[in-house]
CSV table of C-alpha atoms in Angstrom, one decimal:
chain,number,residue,atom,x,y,z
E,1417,UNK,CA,-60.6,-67.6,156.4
E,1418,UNK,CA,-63.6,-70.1,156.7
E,1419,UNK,CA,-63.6,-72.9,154.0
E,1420,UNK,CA,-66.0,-75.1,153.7
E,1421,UNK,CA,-65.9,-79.6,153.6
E,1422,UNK,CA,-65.9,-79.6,150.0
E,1423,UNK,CA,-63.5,-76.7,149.7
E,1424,UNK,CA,-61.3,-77.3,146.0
E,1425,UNK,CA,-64.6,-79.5,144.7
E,1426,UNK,CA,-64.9,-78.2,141.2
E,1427,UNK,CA,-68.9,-78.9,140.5
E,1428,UNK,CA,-69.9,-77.6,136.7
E,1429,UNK,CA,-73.6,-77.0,136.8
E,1430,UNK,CA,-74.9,-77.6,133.0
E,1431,UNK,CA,-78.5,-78.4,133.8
E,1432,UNK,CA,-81.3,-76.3,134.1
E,1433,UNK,CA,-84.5,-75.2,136.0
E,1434,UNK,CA,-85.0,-76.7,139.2
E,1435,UNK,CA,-84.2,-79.8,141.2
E,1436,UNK,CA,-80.2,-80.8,139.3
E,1437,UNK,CA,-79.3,-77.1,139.8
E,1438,UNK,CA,-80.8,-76.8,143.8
E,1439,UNK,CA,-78.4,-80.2,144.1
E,1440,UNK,CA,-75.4,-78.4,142.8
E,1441,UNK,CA,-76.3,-75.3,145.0
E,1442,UNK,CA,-76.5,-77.5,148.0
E,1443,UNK,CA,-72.8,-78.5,147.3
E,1444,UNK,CA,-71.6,-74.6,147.1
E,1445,UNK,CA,-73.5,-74.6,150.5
E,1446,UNK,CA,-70.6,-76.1,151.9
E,1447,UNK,CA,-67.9,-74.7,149.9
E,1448,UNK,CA,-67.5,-76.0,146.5
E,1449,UNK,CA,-66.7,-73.5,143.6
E,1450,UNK,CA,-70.1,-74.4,141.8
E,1451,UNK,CA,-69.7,-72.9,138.3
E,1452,UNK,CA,-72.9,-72.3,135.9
E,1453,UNK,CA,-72.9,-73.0,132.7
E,1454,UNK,CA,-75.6,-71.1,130.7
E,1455,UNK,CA,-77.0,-70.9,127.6
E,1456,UNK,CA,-77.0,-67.6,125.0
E,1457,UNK,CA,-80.5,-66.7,127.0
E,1458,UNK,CA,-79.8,-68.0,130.4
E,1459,UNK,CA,-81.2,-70.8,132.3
E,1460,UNK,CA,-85.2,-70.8,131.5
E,1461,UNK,CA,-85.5,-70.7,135.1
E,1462,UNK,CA,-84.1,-66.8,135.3
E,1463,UNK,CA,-88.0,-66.4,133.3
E,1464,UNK,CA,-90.0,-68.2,135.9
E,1465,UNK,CA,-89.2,-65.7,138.9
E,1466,UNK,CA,-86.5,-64.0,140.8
E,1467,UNK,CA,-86.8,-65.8,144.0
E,1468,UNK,CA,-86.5,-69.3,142.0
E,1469,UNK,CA,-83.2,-68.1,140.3
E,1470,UNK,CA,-82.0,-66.8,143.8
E,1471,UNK,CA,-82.6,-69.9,145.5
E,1472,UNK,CA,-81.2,-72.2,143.0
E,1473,UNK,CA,-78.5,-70.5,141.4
E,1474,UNK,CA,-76.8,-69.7,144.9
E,1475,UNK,CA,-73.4,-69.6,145.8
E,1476,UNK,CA,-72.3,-70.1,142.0
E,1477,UNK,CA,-70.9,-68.5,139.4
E,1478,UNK,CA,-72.1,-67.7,135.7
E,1479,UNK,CA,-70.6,-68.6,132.9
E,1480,UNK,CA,-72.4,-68.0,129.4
E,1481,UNK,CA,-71.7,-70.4,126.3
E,1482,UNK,CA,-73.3,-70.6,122.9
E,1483,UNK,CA,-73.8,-74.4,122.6
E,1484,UNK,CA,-75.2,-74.1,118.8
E,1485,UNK,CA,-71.2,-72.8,117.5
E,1486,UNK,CA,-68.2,-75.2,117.9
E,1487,UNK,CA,-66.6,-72.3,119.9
E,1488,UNK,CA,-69.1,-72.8,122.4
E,1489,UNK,CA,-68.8,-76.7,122.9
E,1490,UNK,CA,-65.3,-76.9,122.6
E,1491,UNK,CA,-65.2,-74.5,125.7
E,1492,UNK,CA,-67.3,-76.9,127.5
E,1493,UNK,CA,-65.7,-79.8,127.0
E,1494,UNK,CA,-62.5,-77.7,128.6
E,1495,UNK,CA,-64.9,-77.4,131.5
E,1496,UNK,CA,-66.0,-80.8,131.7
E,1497,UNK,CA,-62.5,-82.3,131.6
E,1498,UNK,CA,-61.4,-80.2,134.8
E,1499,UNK,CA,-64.4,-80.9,137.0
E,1500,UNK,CA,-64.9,-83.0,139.9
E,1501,UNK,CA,-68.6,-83.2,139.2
E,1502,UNK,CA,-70.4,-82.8,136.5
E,1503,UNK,CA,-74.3,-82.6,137.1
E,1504,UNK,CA,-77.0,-82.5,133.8
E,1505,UNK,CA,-80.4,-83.2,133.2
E,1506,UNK,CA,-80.6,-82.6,129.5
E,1507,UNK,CA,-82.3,-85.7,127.4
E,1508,UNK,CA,-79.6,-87.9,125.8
E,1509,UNK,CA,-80.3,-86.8,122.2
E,1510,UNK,CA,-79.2,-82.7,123.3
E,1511,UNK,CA,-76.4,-84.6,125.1
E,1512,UNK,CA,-75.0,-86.8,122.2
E,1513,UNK,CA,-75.0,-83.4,119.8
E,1514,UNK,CA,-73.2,-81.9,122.8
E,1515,UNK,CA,-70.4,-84.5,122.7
E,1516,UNK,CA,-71.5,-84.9,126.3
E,1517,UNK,CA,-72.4,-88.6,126.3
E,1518,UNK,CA,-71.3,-90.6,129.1
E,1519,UNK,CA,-68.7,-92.2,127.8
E,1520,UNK,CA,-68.0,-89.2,125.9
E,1521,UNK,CA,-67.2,-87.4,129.5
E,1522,UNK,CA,-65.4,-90.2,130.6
E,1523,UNK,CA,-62.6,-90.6,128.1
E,1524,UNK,CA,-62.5,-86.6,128.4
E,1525,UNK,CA,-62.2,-87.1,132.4
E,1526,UNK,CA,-61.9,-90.7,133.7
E,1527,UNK,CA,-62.6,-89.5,137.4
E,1528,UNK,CA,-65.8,-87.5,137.0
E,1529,UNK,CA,-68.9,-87.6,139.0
E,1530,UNK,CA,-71.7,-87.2,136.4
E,1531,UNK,CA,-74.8,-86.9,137.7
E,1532,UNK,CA,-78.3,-87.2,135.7
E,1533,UNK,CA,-81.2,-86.3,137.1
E,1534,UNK,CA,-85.0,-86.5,135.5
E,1535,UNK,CA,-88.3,-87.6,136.7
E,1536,UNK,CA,-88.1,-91.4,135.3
E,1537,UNK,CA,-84.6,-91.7,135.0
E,1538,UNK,CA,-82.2,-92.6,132.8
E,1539,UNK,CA,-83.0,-96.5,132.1
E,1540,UNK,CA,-86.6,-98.1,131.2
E,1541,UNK,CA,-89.6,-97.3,129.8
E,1542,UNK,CA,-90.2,-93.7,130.6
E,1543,UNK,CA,-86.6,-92.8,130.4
E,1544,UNK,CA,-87.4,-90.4,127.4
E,1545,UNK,CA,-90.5,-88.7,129.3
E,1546,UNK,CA,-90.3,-84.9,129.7
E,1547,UNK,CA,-91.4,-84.5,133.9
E,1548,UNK,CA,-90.5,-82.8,137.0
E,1549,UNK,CA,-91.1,-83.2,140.4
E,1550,UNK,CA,-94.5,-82.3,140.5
E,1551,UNK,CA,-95.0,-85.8,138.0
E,1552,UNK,CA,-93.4,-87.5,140.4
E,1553,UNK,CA,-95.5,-87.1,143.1
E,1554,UNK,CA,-98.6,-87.8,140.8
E,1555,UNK,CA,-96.6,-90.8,139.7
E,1556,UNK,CA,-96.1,-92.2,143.1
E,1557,UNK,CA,-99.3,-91.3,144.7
E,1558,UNK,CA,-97.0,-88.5,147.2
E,1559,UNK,CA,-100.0,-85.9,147.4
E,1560,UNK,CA,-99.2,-83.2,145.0
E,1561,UNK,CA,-99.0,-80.0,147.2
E,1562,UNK,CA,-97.7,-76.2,146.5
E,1563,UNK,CA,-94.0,-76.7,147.3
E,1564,UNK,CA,-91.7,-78.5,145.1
E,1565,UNK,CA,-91.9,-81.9,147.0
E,1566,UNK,CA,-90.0,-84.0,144.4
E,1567,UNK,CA,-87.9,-81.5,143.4
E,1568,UNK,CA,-86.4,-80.5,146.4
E,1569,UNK,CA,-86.2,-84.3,147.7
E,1570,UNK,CA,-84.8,-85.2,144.7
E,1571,UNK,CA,-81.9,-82.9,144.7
E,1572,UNK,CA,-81.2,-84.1,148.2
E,1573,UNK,CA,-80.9,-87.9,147.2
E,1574,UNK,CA,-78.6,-86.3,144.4
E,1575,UNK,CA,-76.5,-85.0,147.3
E,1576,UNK,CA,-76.3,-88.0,148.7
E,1577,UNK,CA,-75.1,-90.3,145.8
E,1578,UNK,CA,-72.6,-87.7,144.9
E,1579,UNK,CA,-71.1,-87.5,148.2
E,1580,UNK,CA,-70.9,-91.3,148.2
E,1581,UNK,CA,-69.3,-91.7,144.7
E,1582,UNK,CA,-67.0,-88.9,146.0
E,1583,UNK,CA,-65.8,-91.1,148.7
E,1584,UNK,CA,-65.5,-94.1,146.5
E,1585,UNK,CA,-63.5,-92.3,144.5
E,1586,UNK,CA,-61.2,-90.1,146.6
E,1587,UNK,CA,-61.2,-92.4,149.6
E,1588,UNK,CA,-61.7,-96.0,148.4
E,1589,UNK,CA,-59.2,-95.1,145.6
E,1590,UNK,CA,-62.0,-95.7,142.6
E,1591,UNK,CA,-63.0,-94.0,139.7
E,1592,UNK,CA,-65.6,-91.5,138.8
E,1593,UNK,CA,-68.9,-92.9,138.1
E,1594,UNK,CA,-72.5,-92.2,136.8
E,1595,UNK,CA,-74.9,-90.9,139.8
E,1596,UNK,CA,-78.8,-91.2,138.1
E,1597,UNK,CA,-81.1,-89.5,140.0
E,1598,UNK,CA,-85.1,-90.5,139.3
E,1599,UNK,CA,-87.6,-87.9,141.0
E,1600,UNK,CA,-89.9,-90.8,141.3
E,1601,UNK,CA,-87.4,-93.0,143.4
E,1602,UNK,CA,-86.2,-90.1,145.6
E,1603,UNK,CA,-89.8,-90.6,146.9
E,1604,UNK,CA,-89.8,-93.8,147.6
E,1605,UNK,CA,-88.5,-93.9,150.9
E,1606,UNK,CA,-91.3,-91.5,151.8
E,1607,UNK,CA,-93.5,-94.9,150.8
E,1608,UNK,CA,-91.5,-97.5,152.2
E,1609,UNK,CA,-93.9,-98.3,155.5
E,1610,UNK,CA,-96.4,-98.8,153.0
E,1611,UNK,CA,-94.4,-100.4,150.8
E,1612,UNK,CA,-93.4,-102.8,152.8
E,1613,UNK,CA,-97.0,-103.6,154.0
E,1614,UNK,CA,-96.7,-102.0,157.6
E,1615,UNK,CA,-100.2,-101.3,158.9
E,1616,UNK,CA,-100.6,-97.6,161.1
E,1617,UNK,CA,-103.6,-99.3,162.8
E,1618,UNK,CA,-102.4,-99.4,166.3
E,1619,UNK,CA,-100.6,-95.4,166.0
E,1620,UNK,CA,-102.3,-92.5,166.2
E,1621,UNK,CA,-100.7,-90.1,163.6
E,1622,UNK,CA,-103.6,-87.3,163.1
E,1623,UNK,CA,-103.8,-83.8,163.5
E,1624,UNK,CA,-106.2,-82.9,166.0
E,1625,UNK,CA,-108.3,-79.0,166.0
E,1626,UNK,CA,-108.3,-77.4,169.4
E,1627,UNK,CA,-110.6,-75.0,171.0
E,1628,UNK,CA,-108.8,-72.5,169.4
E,1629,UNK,CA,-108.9,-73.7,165.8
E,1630,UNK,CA,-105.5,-74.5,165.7
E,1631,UNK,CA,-104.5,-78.3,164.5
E,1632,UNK,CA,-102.5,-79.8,167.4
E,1633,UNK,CA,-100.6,-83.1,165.6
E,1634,UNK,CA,-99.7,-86.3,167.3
E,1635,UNK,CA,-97.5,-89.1,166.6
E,1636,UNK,CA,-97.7,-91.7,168.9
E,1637,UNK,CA,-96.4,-95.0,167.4
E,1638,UNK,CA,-94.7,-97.1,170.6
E,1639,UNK,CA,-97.0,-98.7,173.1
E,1640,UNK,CA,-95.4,-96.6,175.8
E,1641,UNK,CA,-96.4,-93.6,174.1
E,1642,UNK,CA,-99.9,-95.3,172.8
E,1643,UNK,CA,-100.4,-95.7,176.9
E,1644,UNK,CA,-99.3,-92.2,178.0
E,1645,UNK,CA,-101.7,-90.7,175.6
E,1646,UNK,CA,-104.4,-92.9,176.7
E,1647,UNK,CA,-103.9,-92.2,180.0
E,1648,UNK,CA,-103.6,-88.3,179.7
E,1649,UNK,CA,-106.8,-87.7,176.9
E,1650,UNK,CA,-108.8,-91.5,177.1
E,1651,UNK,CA,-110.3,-92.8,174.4
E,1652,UNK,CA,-111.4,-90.0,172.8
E,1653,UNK,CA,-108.6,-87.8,171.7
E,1654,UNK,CA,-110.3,-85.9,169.4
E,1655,UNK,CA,-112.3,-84.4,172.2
E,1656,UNK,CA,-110.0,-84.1,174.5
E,1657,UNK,CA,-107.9,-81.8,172.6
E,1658,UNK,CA,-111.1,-79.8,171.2
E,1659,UNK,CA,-111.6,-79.0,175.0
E,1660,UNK,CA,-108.5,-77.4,174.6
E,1661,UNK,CA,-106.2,-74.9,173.4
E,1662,UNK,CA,-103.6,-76.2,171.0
E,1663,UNK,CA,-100.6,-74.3,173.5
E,1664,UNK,CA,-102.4,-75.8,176.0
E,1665,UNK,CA,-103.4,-79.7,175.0
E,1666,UNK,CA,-99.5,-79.4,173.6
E,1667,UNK,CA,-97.9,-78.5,176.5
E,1668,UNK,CA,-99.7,-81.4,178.1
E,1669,UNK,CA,-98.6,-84.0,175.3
E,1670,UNK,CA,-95.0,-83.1,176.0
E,1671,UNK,CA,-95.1,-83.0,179.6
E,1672,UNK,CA,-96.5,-86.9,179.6
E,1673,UNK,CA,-93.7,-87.4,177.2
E,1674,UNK,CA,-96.3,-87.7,173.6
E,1675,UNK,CA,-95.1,-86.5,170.1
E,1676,UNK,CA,-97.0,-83.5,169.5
E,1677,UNK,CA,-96.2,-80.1,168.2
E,1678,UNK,CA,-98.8,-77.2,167.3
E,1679,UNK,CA,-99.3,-77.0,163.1
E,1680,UNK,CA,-97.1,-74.1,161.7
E,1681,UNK,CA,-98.0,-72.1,159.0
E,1682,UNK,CA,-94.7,-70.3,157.1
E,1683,UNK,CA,-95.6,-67.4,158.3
E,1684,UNK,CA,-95.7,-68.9,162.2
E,1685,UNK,CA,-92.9,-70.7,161.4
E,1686,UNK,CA,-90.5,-68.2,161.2
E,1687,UNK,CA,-90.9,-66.7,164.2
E,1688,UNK,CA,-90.9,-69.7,166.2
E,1689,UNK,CA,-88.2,-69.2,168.7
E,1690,UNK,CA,-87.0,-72.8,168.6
E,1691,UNK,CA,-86.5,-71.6,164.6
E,1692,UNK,CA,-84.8,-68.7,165.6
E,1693,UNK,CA,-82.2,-69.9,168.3
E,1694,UNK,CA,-81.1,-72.7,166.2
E,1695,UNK,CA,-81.1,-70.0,162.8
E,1696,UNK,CA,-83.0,-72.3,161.2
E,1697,UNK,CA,-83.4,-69.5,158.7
E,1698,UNK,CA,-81.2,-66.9,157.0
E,1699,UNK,CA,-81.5,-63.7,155.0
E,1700,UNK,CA,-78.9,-63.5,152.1
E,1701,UNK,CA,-78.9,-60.8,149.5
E,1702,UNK,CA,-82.8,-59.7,151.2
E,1703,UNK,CA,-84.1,-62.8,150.5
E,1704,UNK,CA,-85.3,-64.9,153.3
E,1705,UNK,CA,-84.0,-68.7,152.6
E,1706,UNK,CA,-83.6,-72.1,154.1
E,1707,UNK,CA,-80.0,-72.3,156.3
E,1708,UNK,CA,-77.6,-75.2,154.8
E,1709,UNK,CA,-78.9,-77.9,156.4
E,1710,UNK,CA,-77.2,-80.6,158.4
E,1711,UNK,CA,-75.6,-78.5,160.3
E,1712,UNK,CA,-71.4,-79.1,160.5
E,1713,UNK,CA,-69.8,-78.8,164.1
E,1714,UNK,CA,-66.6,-78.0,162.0
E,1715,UNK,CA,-67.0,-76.9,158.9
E,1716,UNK,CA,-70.7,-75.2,158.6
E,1717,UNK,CA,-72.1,-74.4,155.1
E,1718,UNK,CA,-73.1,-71.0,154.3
E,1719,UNK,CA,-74.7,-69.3,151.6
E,1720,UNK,CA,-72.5,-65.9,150.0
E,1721,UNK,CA,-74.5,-64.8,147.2
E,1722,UNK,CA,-78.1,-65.6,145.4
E,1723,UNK,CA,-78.4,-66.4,141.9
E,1724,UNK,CA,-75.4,-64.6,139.9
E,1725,UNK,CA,-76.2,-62.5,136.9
E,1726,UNK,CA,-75.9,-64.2,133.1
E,1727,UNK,CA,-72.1,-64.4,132.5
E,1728,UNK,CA,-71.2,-62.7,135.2
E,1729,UNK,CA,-68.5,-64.6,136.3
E,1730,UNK,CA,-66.9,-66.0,132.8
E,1731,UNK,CA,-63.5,-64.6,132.4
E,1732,UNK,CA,-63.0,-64.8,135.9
E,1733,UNK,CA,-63.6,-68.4,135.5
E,1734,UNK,CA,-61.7,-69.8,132.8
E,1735,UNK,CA,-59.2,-67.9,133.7
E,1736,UNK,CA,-59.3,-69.9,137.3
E,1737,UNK,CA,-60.4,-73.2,135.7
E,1738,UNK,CA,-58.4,-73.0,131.8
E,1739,UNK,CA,-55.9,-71.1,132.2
E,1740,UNK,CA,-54.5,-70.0,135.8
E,1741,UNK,CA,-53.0,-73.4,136.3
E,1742,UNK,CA,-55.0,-74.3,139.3
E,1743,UNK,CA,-55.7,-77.8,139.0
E,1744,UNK,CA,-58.9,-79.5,140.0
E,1745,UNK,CA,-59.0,-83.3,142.0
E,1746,UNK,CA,-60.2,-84.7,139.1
């Protein structure tokens, strides 16, 4: 039987909506038993659509609490103390009536990954700011667009610190630790040539609309490739590839070795048979995702199941987590 890298990782999703729950389906993308907790009514995301619930509740399993009765809290704090990861984005007032403070969850479960994640973060000035991903891209001056930007880049800079506190934990022999994700940082990086004050004056980084009406985009950046361009299309690249079709003026740019790919739209893109041999895409349940990306020589990650019903999966789980004697790392 297939297992995945983090295979035995116990990850207890308690956040809702979008960007701290598509971080803990990225985990169960390669093989972690991602378990969700939810409230009486369900994550608020479950209202928004069924392709948003499918996409982040993924590869996880329900579990339905009442947090307002003591019942309720005491059987999350039996959650939290058997987890590996822990992964919220509640504000720290729900958290302290929870009894799910920080240090609360760490004299519960010394060696817990705990992971915030919020537009502004959890320190500073606009730590107590209601935002999402879209705010972040305002904030930051990212151009706000019709896909999830922040969110979705947020969630992956999630992935990454948990993996890394993982590995200072389980391989450098330390602790668990706090991971806090901002939405704002996670963009950053997208900012940093600007940031750092690097000028785009000499690249040509455009896209380009061919006789066709198709936009043909270019990155040429090197002065090998600056020279190859202006060899093949001059001075006046604009021109040269409106004299063209965009197959045609790209299959030129590659041939004299020049960054350049046609503009996809979705639709285009899914067909594309570079897409297709590399399954870029997948179709789980008869929806139409993303594939787990990197992709693993070894131990690939895959997706089982989209978004589980509400409470489907509790007795199953507490009697895996509570009561079935199977320990977690933590």
């Amino acid at each position: 039987m297939e297992t995945g890298a983090l295979s035995g990782l116990k990850v207890l999703d308690v956040a809702t909506l979008f960007p701290a729950p598509l971080l803990a389906a990225m985990l169960g993308d390669f093989g972690a038993d991602v378990v969700k907790v939810e409230p009486r009514d369900g994550d608020p995301l479950r209202g928004i659509g069924p392709l948003p619930w499918a996409l982040a509740g993924r590869n996880k399993r329900s579990v339905r609490i009442d947090f307002d009765t003591a019942d309720g809290l005491s059987l999350l704090h039996q959650l939290v103390r058997v987890a590996d990861v822990v992964v919220l984005n509640q504000p720290a007032s729900v958290l302290q009536r929870w009894g799910c403070t920080d240090q609360e969850i760490e004299a519960q479960n010394s060696r817990a990954v705990i992971v915030h994640v919020s537009a502004f973060g959890s320190t500073g000035p606009y730590a107590d700011r209601a935002g999402n991903g879209t705010l972040a891209e305002a904030f930051t001056g990212v151009p706000m667009g019709s896909i999830p930007l922040g969110d979705s880049v947020g969630a992956m800079v999630g992935l990454s610190g948990v993996l890394v506190a993982l590995y200072s934990r389980d391989v450098r022999g330390g602790g668990g630790q706090v991971v806090d994700v901002s939405l704002y940082e996670s963009l950053l990086p997208l900012l940093a040539p600007r940031i750092a004050g690097l000028s785009s004056a000499r690249s040509v980084r455009d896209g380009f609309t061919a006789s066709d009406g198709q936009v043909v985009a270019i990155s040429a950046t090197t002065d090998p490739q600056l020279q190859r361009l202006r060899a093949l299309a001059g001075d006046d690249v604009a021109g040269w590839i409106a004299a063209r079709s965009a197959s045609e003026s790209v299959d030129a740019l590659v041939a004299a070795r020049v960054p350049a790919v046609e503009a996809n739209d979705v639709a285009h893109l899914l067909v594309d048979p570079h897409v297709v041999a590399r399954e870029s895409v997948t179709s789980v349940d008869g929806t139409t995702v993303p594939a787990p990306s990197p992709k693993l020589s070894v131990t690939p990650g895959r997706i089982t199941h989209m978004g589980p019903e509400l409470g489907e999966h509790t007795d199953e789980v507490l009697a895996e987590w509570l009561h079935g004697g199977h320990e977690g790392t933590a």
